[in-house]
Structure formats: C-alpha cells, structure tokens
CSV table of C-alpha atoms in Angstrom, one decimal:
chain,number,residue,atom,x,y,z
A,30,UNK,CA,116.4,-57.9,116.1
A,31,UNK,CA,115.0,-54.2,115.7
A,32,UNK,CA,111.5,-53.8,116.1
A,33,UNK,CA,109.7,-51.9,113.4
A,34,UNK,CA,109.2,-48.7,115.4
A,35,UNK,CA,113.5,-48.8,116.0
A,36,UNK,CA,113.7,-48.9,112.0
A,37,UNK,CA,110.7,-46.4,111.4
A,38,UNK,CA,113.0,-44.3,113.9
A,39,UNK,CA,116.3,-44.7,112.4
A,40,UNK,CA,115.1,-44.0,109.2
A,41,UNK,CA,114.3,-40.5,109.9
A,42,UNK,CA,117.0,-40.0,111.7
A,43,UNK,CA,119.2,-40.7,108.2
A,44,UNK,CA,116.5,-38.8,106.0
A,45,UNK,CA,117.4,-35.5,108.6
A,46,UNK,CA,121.5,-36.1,108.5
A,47,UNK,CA,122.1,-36.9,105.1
A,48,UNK,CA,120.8,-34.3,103.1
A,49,UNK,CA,122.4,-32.1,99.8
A,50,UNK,CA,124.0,-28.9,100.3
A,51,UNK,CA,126.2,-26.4,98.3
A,52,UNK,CA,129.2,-25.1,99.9
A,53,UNK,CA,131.1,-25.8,103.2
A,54,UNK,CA,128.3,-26.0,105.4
A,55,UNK,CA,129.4,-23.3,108.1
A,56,UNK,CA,129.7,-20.2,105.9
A,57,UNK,CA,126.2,-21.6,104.6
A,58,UNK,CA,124.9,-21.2,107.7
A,59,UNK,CA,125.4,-18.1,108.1
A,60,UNK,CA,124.3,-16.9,104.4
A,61,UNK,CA,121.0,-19.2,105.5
A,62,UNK,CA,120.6,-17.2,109.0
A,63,UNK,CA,121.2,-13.9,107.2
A,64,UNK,CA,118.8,-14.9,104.2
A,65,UNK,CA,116.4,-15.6,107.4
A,66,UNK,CA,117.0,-12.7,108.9
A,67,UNK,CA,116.4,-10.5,105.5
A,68,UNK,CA,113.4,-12.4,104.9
A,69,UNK,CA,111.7,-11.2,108.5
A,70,UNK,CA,113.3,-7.5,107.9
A,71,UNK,CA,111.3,-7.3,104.2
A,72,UNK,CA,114.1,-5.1,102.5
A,73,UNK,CA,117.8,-5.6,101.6
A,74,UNK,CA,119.3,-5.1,105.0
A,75,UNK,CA,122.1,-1.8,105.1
A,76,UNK,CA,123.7,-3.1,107.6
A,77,UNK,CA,124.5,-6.9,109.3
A,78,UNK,CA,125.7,-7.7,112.5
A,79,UNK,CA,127.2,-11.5,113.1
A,80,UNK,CA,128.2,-12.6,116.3
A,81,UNK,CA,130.1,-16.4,115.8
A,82,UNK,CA,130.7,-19.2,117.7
A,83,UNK,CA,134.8,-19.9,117.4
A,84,UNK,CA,134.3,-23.2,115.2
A,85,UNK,CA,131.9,-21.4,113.0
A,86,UNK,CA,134.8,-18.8,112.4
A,87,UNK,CA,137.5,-21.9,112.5
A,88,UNK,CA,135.5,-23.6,109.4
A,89,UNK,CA,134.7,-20.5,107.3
A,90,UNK,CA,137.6,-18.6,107.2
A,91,UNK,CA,139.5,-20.1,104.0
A,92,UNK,CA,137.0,-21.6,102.4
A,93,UNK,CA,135.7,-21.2,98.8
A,94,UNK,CA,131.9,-20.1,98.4
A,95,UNK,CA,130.0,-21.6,95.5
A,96,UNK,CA,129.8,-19.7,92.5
A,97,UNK,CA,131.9,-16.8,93.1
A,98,UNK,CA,135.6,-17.7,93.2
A,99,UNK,CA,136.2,-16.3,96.2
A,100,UNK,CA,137.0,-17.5,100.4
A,101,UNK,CA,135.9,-16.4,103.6
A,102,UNK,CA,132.9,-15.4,105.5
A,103,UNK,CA,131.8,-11.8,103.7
A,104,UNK,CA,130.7,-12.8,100.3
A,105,UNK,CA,129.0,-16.0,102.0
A,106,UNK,CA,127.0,-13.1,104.4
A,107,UNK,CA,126.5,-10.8,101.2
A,108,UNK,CA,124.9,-13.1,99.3
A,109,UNK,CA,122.9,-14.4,101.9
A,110,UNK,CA,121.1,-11.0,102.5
A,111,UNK,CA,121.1,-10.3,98.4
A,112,UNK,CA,119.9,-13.7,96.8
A,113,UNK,CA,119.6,-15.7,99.5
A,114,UNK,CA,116.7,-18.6,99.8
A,115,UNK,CA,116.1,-19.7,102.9
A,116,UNK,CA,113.8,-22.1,101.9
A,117,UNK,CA,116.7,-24.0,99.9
A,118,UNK,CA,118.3,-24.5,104.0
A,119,UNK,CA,121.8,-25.7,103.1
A,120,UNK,CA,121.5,-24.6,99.2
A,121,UNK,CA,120.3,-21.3,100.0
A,122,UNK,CA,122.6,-19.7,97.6
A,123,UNK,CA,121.6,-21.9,94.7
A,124,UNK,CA,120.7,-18.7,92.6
A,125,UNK,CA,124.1,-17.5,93.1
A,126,UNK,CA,125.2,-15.9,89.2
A,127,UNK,CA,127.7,-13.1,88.2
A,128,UNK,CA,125.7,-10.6,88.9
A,129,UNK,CA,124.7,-11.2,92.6
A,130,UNK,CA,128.4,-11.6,92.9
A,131,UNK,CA,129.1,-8.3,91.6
A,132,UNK,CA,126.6,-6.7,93.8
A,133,UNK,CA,128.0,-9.0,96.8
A,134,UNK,CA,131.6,-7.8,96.5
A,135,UNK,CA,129.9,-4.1,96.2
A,136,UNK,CA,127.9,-5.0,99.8
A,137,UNK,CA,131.4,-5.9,100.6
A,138,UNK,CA,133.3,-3.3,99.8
A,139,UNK,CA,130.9,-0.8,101.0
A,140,UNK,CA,131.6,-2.1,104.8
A,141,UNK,CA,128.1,-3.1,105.6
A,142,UNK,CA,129.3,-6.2,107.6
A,143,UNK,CA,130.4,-6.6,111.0
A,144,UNK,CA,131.7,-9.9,112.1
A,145,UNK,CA,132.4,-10.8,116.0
A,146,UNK,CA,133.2,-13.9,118.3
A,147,UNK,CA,130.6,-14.9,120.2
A,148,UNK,CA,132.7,-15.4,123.5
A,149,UNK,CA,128.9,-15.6,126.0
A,150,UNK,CA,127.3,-18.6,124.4
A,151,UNK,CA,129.0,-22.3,125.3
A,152,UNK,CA,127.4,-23.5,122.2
A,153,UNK,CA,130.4,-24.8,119.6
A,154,UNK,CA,127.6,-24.1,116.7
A,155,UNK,CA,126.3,-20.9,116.9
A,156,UNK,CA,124.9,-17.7,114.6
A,157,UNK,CA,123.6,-14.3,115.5
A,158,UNK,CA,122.4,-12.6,112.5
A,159,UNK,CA,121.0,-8.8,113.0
A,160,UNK,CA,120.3,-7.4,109.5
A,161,UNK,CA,118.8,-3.2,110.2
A,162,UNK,CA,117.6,-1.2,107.5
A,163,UNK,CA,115.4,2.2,107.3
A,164,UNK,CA,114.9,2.2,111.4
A,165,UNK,CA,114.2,-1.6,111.4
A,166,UNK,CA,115.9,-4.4,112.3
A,167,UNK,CA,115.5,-8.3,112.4
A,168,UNK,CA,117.9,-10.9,113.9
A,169,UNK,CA,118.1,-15.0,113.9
A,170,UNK,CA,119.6,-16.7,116.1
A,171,UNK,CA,121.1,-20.7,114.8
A,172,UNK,CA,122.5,-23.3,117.3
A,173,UNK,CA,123.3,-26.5,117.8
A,174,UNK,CA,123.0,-27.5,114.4
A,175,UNK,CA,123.3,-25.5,110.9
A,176,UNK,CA,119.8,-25.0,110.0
A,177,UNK,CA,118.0,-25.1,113.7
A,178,UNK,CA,117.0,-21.8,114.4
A,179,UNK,CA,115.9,-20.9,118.0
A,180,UNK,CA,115.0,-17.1,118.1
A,181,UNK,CA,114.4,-14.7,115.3
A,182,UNK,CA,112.6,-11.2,115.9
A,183,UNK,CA,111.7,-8.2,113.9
A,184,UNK,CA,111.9,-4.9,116.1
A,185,UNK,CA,110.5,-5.5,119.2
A,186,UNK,CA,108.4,-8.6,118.1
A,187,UNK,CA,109.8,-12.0,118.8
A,188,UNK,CA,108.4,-14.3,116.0
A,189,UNK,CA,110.2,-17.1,117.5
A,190,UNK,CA,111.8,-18.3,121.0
A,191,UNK,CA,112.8,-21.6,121.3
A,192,UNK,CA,115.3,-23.9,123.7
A,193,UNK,CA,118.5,-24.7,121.7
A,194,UNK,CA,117.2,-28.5,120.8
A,195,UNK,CA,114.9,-28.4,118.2
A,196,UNK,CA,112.4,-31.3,117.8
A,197,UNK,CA,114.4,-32.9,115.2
A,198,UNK,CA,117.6,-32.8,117.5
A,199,UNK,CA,115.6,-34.1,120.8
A,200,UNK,CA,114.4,-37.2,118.2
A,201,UNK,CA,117.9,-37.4,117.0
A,202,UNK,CA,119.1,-38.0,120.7
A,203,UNK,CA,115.6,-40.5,121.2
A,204,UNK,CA,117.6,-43.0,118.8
A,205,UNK,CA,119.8,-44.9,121.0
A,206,UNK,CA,122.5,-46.7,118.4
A,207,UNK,CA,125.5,-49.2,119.3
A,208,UNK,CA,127.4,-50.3,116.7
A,209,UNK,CA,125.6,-53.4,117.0
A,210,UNK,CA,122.1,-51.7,116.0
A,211,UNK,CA,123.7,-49.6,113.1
A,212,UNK,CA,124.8,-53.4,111.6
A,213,UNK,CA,121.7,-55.0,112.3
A,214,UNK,CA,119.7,-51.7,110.6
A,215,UNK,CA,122.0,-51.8,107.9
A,216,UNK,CA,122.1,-55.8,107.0
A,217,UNK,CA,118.4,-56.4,107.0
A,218,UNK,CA,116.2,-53.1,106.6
A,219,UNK,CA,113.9,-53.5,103.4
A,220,UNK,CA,116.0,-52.6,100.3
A,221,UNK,CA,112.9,-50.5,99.2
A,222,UNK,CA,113.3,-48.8,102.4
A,223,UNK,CA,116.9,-47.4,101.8
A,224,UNK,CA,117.4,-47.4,98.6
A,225,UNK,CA,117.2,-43.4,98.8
A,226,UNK,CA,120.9,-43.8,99.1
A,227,UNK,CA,122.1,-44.0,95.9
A,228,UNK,CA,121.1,-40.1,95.8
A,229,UNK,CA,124.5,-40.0,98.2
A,230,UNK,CA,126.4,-41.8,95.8
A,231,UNK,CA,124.8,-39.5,92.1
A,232,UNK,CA,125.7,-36.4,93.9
A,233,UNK,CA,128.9,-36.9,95.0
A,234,UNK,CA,130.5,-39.0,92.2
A,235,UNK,CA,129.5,-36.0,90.3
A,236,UNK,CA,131.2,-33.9,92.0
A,237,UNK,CA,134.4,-36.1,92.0
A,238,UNK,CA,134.1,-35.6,87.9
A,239,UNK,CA,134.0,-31.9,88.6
A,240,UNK,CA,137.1,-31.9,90.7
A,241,UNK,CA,139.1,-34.3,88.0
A,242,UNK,CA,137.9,-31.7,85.1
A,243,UNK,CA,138.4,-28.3,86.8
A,244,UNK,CA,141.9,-27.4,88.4
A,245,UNK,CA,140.3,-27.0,91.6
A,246,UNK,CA,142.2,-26.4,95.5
A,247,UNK,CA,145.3,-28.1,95.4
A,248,UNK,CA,144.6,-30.5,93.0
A,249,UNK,CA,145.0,-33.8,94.9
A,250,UNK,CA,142.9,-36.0,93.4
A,251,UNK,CA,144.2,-34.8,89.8
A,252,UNK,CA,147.6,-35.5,90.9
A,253,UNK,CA,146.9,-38.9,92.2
A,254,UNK,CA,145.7,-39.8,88.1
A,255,UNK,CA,148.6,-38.4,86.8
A,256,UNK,CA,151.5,-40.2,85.3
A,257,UNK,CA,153.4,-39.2,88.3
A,258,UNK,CA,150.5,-40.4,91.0
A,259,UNK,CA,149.7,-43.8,89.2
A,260,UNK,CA,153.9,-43.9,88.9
A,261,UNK,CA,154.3,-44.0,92.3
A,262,UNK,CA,150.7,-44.9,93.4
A,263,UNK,CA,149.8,-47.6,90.7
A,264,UNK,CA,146.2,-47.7,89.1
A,265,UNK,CA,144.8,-50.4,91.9
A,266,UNK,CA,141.5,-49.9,93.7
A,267,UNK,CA,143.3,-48.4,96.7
A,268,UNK,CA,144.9,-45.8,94.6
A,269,UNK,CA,141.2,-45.1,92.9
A,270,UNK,CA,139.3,-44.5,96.1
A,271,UNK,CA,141.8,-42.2,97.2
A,272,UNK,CA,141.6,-40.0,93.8
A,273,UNK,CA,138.1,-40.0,93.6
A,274,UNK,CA,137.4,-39.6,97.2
A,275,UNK,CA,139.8,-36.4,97.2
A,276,UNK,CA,138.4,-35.1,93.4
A,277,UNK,CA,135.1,-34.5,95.3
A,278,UNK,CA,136.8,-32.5,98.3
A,279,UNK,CA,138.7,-30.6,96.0
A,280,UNK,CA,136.0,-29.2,93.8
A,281,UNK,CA,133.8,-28.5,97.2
A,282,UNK,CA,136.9,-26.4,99.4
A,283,UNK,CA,137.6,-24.5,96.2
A,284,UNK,CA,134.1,-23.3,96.0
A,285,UNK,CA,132.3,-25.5,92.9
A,286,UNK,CA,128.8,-24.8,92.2
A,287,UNK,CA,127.7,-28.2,92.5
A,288,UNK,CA,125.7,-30.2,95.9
A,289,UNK,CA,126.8,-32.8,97.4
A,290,UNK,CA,125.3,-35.6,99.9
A,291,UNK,CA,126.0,-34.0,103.3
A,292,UNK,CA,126.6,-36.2,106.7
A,293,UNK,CA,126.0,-35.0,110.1
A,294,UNK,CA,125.9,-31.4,108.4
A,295,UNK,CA,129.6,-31.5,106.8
A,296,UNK,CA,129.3,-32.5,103.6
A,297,UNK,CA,133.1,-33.5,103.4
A,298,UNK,CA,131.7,-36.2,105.9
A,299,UNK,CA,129.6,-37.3,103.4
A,300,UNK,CA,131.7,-38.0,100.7
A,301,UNK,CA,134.2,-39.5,103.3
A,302,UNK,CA,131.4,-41.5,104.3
A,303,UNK,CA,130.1,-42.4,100.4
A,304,UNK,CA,132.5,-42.3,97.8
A,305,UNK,CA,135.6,-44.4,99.0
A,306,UNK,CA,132.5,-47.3,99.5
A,307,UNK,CA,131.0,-46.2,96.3
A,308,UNK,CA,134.9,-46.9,94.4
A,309,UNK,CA,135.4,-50.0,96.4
A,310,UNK,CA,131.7,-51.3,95.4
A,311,UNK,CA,132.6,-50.9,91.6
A,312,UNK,CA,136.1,-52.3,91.5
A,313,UNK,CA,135.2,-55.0,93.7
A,314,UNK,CA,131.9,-56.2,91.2
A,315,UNK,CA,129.7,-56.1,94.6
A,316,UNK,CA,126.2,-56.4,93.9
A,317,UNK,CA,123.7,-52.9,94.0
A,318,UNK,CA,122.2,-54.1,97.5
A,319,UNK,CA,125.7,-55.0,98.7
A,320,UNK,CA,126.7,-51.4,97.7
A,321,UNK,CA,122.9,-50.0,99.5
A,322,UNK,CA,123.7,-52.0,102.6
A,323,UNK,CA,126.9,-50.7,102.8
A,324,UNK,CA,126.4,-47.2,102.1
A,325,UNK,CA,123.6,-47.1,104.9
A,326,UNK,CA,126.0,-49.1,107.5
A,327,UNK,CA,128.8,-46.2,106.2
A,328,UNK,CA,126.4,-43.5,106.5
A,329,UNK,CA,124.6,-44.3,110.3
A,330,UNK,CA,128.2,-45.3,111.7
A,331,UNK,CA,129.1,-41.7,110.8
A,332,UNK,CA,125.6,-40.2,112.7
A,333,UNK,CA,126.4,-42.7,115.2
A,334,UNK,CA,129.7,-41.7,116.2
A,335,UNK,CA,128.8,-37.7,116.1
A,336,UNK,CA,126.0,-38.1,118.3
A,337,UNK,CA,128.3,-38.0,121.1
A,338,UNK,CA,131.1,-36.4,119.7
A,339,UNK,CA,129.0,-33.1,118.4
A,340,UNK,CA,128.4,-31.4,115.3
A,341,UNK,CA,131.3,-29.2,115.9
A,342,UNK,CA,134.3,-30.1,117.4
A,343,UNK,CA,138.2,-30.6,117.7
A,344,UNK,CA,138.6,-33.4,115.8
A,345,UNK,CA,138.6,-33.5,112.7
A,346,UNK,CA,135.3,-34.5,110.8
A,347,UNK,CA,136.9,-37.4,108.6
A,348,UNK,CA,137.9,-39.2,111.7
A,349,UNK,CA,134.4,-40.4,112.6
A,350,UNK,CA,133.3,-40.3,108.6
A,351,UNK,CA,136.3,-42.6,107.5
A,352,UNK,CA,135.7,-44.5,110.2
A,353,UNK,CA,132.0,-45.9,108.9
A,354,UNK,CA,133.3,-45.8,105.3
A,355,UNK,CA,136.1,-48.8,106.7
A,356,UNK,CA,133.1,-50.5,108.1
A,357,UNK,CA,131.3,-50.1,105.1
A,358,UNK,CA,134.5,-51.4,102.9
A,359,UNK,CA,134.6,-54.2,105.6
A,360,UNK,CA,130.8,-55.3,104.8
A,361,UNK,CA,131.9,-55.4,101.3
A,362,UNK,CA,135.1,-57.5,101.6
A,363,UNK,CA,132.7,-60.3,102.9
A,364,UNK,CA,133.0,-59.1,107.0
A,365,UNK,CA,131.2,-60.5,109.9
A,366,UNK,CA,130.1,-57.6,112.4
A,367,UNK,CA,132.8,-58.8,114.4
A,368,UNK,CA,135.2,-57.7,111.5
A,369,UNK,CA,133.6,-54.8,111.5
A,370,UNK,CA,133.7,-53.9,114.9
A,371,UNK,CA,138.0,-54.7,114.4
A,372,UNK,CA,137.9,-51.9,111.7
A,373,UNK,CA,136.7,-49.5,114.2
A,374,UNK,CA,139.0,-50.4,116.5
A,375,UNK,CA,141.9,-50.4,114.2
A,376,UNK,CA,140.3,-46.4,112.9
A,377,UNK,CA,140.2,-44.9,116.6
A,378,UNK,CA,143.5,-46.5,117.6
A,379,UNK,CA,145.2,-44.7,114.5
A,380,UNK,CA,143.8,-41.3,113.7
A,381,UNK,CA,142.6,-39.9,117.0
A,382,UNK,CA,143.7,-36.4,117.8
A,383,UNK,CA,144.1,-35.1,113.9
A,384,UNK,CA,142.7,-31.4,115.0
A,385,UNK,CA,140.2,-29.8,112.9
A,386,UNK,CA,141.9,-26.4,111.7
A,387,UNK,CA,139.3,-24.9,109.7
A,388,UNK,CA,137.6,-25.8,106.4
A,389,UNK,CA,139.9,-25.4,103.4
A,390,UNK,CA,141.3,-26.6,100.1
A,391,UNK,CA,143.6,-29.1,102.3
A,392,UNK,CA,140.8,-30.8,103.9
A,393,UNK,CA,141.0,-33.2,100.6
A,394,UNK,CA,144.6,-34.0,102.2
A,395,UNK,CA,143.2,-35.0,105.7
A,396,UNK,CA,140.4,-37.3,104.1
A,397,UNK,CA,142.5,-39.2,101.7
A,398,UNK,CA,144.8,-39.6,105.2
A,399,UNK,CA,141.6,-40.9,106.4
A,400,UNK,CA,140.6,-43.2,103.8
A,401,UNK,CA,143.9,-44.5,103.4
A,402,UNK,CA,143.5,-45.7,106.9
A,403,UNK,CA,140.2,-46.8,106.3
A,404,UNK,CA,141.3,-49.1,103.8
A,405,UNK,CA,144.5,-50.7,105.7
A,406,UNK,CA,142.0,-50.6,108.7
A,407,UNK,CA,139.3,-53.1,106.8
A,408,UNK,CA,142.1,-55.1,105.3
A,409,UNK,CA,143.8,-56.0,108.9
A,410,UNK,CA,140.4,-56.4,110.4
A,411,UNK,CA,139.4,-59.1,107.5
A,412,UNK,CA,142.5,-61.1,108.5
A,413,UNK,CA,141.3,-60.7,112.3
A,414,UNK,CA,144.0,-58.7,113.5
A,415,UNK,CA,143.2,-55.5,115.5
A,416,UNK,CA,144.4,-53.4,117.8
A,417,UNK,CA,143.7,-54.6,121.5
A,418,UNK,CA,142.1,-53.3,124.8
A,419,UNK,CA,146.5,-53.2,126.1
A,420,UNK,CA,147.2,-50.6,123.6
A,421,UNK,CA,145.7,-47.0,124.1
A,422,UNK,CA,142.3,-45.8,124.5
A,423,UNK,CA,141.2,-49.1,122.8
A,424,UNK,CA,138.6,-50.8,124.5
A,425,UNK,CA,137.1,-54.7,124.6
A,426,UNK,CA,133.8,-53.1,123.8
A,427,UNK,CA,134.4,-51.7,120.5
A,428,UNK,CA,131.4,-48.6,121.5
A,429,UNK,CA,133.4,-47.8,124.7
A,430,UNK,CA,136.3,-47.6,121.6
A,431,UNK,CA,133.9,-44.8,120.2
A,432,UNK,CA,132.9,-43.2,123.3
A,433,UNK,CA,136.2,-43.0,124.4
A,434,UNK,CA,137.2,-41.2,120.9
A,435,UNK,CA,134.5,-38.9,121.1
A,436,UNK,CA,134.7,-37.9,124.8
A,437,UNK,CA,138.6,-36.9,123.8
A,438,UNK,CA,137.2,-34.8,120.2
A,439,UNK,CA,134.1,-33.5,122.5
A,440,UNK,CA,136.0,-32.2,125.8
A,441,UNK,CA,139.7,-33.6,125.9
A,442,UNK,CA,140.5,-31.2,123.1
A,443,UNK,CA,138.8,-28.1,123.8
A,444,UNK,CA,142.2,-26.6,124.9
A,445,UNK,CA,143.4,-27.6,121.3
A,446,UNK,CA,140.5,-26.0,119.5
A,447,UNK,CA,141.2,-22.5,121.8
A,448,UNK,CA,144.8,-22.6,120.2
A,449,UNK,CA,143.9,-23.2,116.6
A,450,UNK,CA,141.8,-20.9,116.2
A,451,UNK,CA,144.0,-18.5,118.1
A,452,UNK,CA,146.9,-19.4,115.7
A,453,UNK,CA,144.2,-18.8,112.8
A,454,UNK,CA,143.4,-15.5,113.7
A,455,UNK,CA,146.5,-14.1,114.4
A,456,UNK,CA,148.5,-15.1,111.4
A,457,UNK,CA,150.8,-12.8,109.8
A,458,UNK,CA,150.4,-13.2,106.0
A,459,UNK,CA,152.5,-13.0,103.1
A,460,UNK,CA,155.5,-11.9,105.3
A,461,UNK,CA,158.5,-13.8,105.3
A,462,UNK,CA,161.2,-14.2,108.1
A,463,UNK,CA,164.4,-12.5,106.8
C-alpha cells in the first residue's frame, strides 16, 4: 500500500503534468521564452534571435497557432514578443485577436526574426530567445521541459542561472512509479483527492465539439460521423472514441483558439490520454468515480512511461499516451491489474517505432492509429490473451515492457529523429516530378 507521503508526492507530480494550454506546446514555448525575454528587455524587441533544439523545430514547423490561421514558428515568435503573457506559461498567447495578428505578420514581414539549430546543446528540448532593442538586449534560455527556464539576462546582468533541472523536474524524478504504484494510486486515492480530473475531461470534450463544428486539419474526426464513416465504420462505441478522440486533435493541429488538458507537456497526449476513456466511460454507463479512477490511472501511466522516455523524443507521443488510455479502458471493462498490465504489453508489442515527424494536422491520424490499438489492446487483455516474453521486446515484467520501449524512443532512435528532421528541412515543395 502507498504511504501518505507517496500519494501527497504523486499528487503533485499530476497537478505539474497535466495542466491547460493553447496551441501545440513547442511553438508555445517559444512565444512563452520570447514573451520572457520581452518582458526583461521592457520594450517591443526590433530584433529576435532563436537558436532551437532539432525536436523543437521537428514539432513547430507545420503546425497551426491559435487564433491566427496560420503554421509555423514566425507568427508563434511574433506574437510572443507583441501580446505575449508570460504569466499565462503554456497560454501565453491567450490575448491573441485580429489585430495582434495583423501587427504579428507586419513583425514578420519586416524580417525581425532569425531562427537557428541549436547543433551545441544535447538537450532534445531546448530555447534560446535574444530579443535587442535601442542598444539593449535580453535573452532566456528553456530546457528540459517547455516552461523551465534556466538562464535569462538583460545586457550584462544575469537575472537568472540555473542547472537544466528545475526543482519541479528533480521532484518529478524523486517519484519512483511502476506500473504497480500507478494502479494502486489510481484504485484507492481519496475521490476528493482527484477529482480535479474531470477539468481534463471539460476541456478537451470541448474541444472535440469545436473540431466536429469547424472544418478543421483534415477533418478526420468529421469524416468518421459522416454517412460514409458510420457506413463503413458503424455508430458503436469503438467507432465513437475514435471520432471524438480525433475531433479534438483536429481542432488543436489546425490552430483553434481553445485549451485543452495537456499531459507530459503535449497536449495531444492529453486528449490521447482523456477522451477515448472519457467516450468509453459514457457508452459503457460506468459510474463518475469509475470514470475519476480511470482517468487518473490513464493520466499517471502516461507521466509514468515519459519519465524515462523524455519529453521529447523519436517516438511518437501517442504511443505512451494511448497506452495509459487502454489501461484506463481496461479498468473500466471490469480489469484486474493483471489485465491491465496485458494491455500494456499488448500496446508496446504493436506500436513501437511509429516516429514522431513533427506536429501537424495528421497527428489526429496517428492517435486514432493509437486508440484503435488501445481499444483491441484492452479487449484481448480482458480475455487474458497477450503478447508473451518469446515475441519481441516483450518482457515477463510488464515495466521492463516499458523500459524496454522507452530506452528504444529515448536512444535506439536517435539516428531516426536525425533523418526526419533532415527529410523535413529539406523538402522541395509544390514541385512535382515530370
């Protein structure tokens, strides 16, 4: 049984990685370290200077910023510096309206920003932000996660100088979970105590309305309620958590001005992680603390699994977040932990290796792959069949299953991320081979 202290410990550790933010979190990050960096310099800055970690780049290159209806990394940086709250963290461009938009693609235009890879640093997450106006200049420096800034300095005057782990992170890394401790946390904890995460499940089923009424990415979710999707698909529960899961991703790639319930600082994760639960919990008449218990168990196997395999990485995000929602469908069919642990199992041994290529409209493609799986995953694993320690990187010990996953997203594939966002960069578009 956890002791008090493990629970008191483990609920922070939730409260810091699952938290609401506006936009796909990377190109936020930046907007936040510029907003920072504006802040300490006291005037709009004339010029900024970013230097980027390859995986920031990877993840905000084709992705829609909130409120402006455009992609990429300049508008994010431009609105940042012009309306940017740091404050807000993660919504930092809440105020975002037509004007500031206007005046962002005027920043723009005007070639005030300078974007570089950052090829010295070994950190997959990191931000250099040097804003310079009127003979001054400021600059922040983010790693390791999207809000942890380590350094910041105006002129000569370091404000701030820091080692890469924050006190939050070092606390994050005190919590030592196992599968075994995420069940146990999640199956008898206080209700009172985690009841908070029901904000998870408000936030993002709104934004799965917003991506079923606007025409937003490529539509998936839409297309999965249409006479053509339920013709092929049906109108069962699986179909359901697939449309709603994907509505959400398509209104957050395409740029929607709404927040969602991040996890792990992706918020894609969390609404892998919540809403495919949140569908399963209705259409299956579970009870509220059934669907509280399982959110939480959904939500810490997530944290769990990317304590090891890294904020950033190779592998794609809705790996490790589809992964806890299949537990937390499990918990809801009526699992044991041992059922559980056989949904895990079943998760790594099918979707390890799907790269992360950037955030972008067709992420809602690769976490409706993922929830898919999640869902055939819990069904096998409720009939006690799962894949065994003679097939793959499948272990007996389901969290040398996780380690082993993580340790190929974390390292193995570093090689795989080089190439991806090599291939990104050097893209030829809108020509055609003749």
């Amino acid at each position: 049984m956890l002791t008090p202290e493990q629970k008191a410990a483990i609920l922070r550790l939730i409260h810091r990685q699952v938290v609401p933010a506006i936009g796909c979190t990377e190109p936020i990050a930046v907007a936040y370290g510029v907003a920072e960096a504006t802040a300490l310099l006291g005037c709009k800055p004339q010029h900024i200077e970013l230097r980027l970690s390859g995986n920031i780049l990877k993840n905000a290159m084709g992705v829609g910023i909130p409120g402006t209806g455009m992609m990429g990394l300049p508008i994010a940086v431009a609105l940042g510096a012009l309306i940017g709250r740091p404050e807000l963290k993660l919504e930092v461009l809440r105020d975002c309206n037509r004007q500031a938009v206007e005046e962002g693609k005027q920043f723009v235009a005007e070639n005030r920003i300078h974007i570089a890879l950052e090829e010295n640093d070994p950190d997959k997450l990191f931000i250099s932000a040097l804003c310079s106006a009127g003979g001054h200049e400021a600059q922040t420096i983010i790693k390791g996660t999207h809000t942890n800034i380590i350094y910041k300095r105006r002129d000569d005057q370091v404000v701030l100088s820091r080692e890469a782990c924050s006190e939050e992170a070092t606390a994050d890394e005190d919590v030592k979970l196992t599968l075994r401790t995420v069940y146990d946390f999640a199956t008898t904890t206080e209700l009172s105590d985690i009841e908070f995460i029901l904000e998870a499940k408000r936030l993002n089923e709104a934004a799965a309305r917003s991506g079923m009424h606007e025409n937003y990415g490529h539509q998936l979710g839409k297309t999965l309620c249409s006479p053509l999707g339920r013709g092929i698909m049906g109108d069962s529960i699986f179909s359901k958590v697939l449309s709603v899961t994907s509505c959400a991703c398509d209104a957050r790639m395409a740029g929607a001005m709404v927040p969602v319930m991040s996890n792990s600082g992706s918020g894609n994760q969390g609404i892998c992680a919540t809403m495919p639960v949140v569908v399963f919990a209705e259409e299956n008449h579970n009870t509220d603390e059934e669907l509280i218990r399982a959110l939480i168990l959904s939500n810490l196997t997530a944290i769990y699994m990317k304590q090891s395999l890294g904020t950033l990485s190779a592998l794609c995000g809705c790996v490790v977040a589809s992964t806890g929602s299949s537990c937390g469908i499990t918990y809801l069919m009526g699992g044991s932990y041992e059922q559980i642990s056989y949904s895990v199992k079943n998760m790594i041994a099918n979707l390890t290796g799907m790269i992360c290529d950037g955030a972008k409209p067709s992420c809602a493609l690769k976490l409706t792959s993922g929830v898919s799986t999640a869902m055939l995953s819990a069904m096998l694993a409720m009939q006690h069949k799962y894949v065994t320690s003679v097939e793959g990187i499948i272990d007996d010990d389901v969290d040398r299953s996780i380690s082993n996953l993580t340790a190929i997203g974390s390292k193995g594939m570093d090689e795989t991320d080089r190439y991806v966002l090599d291939i990104m960069t050097h893209k030829t578009h809108g020509k055609k081979e003749t």
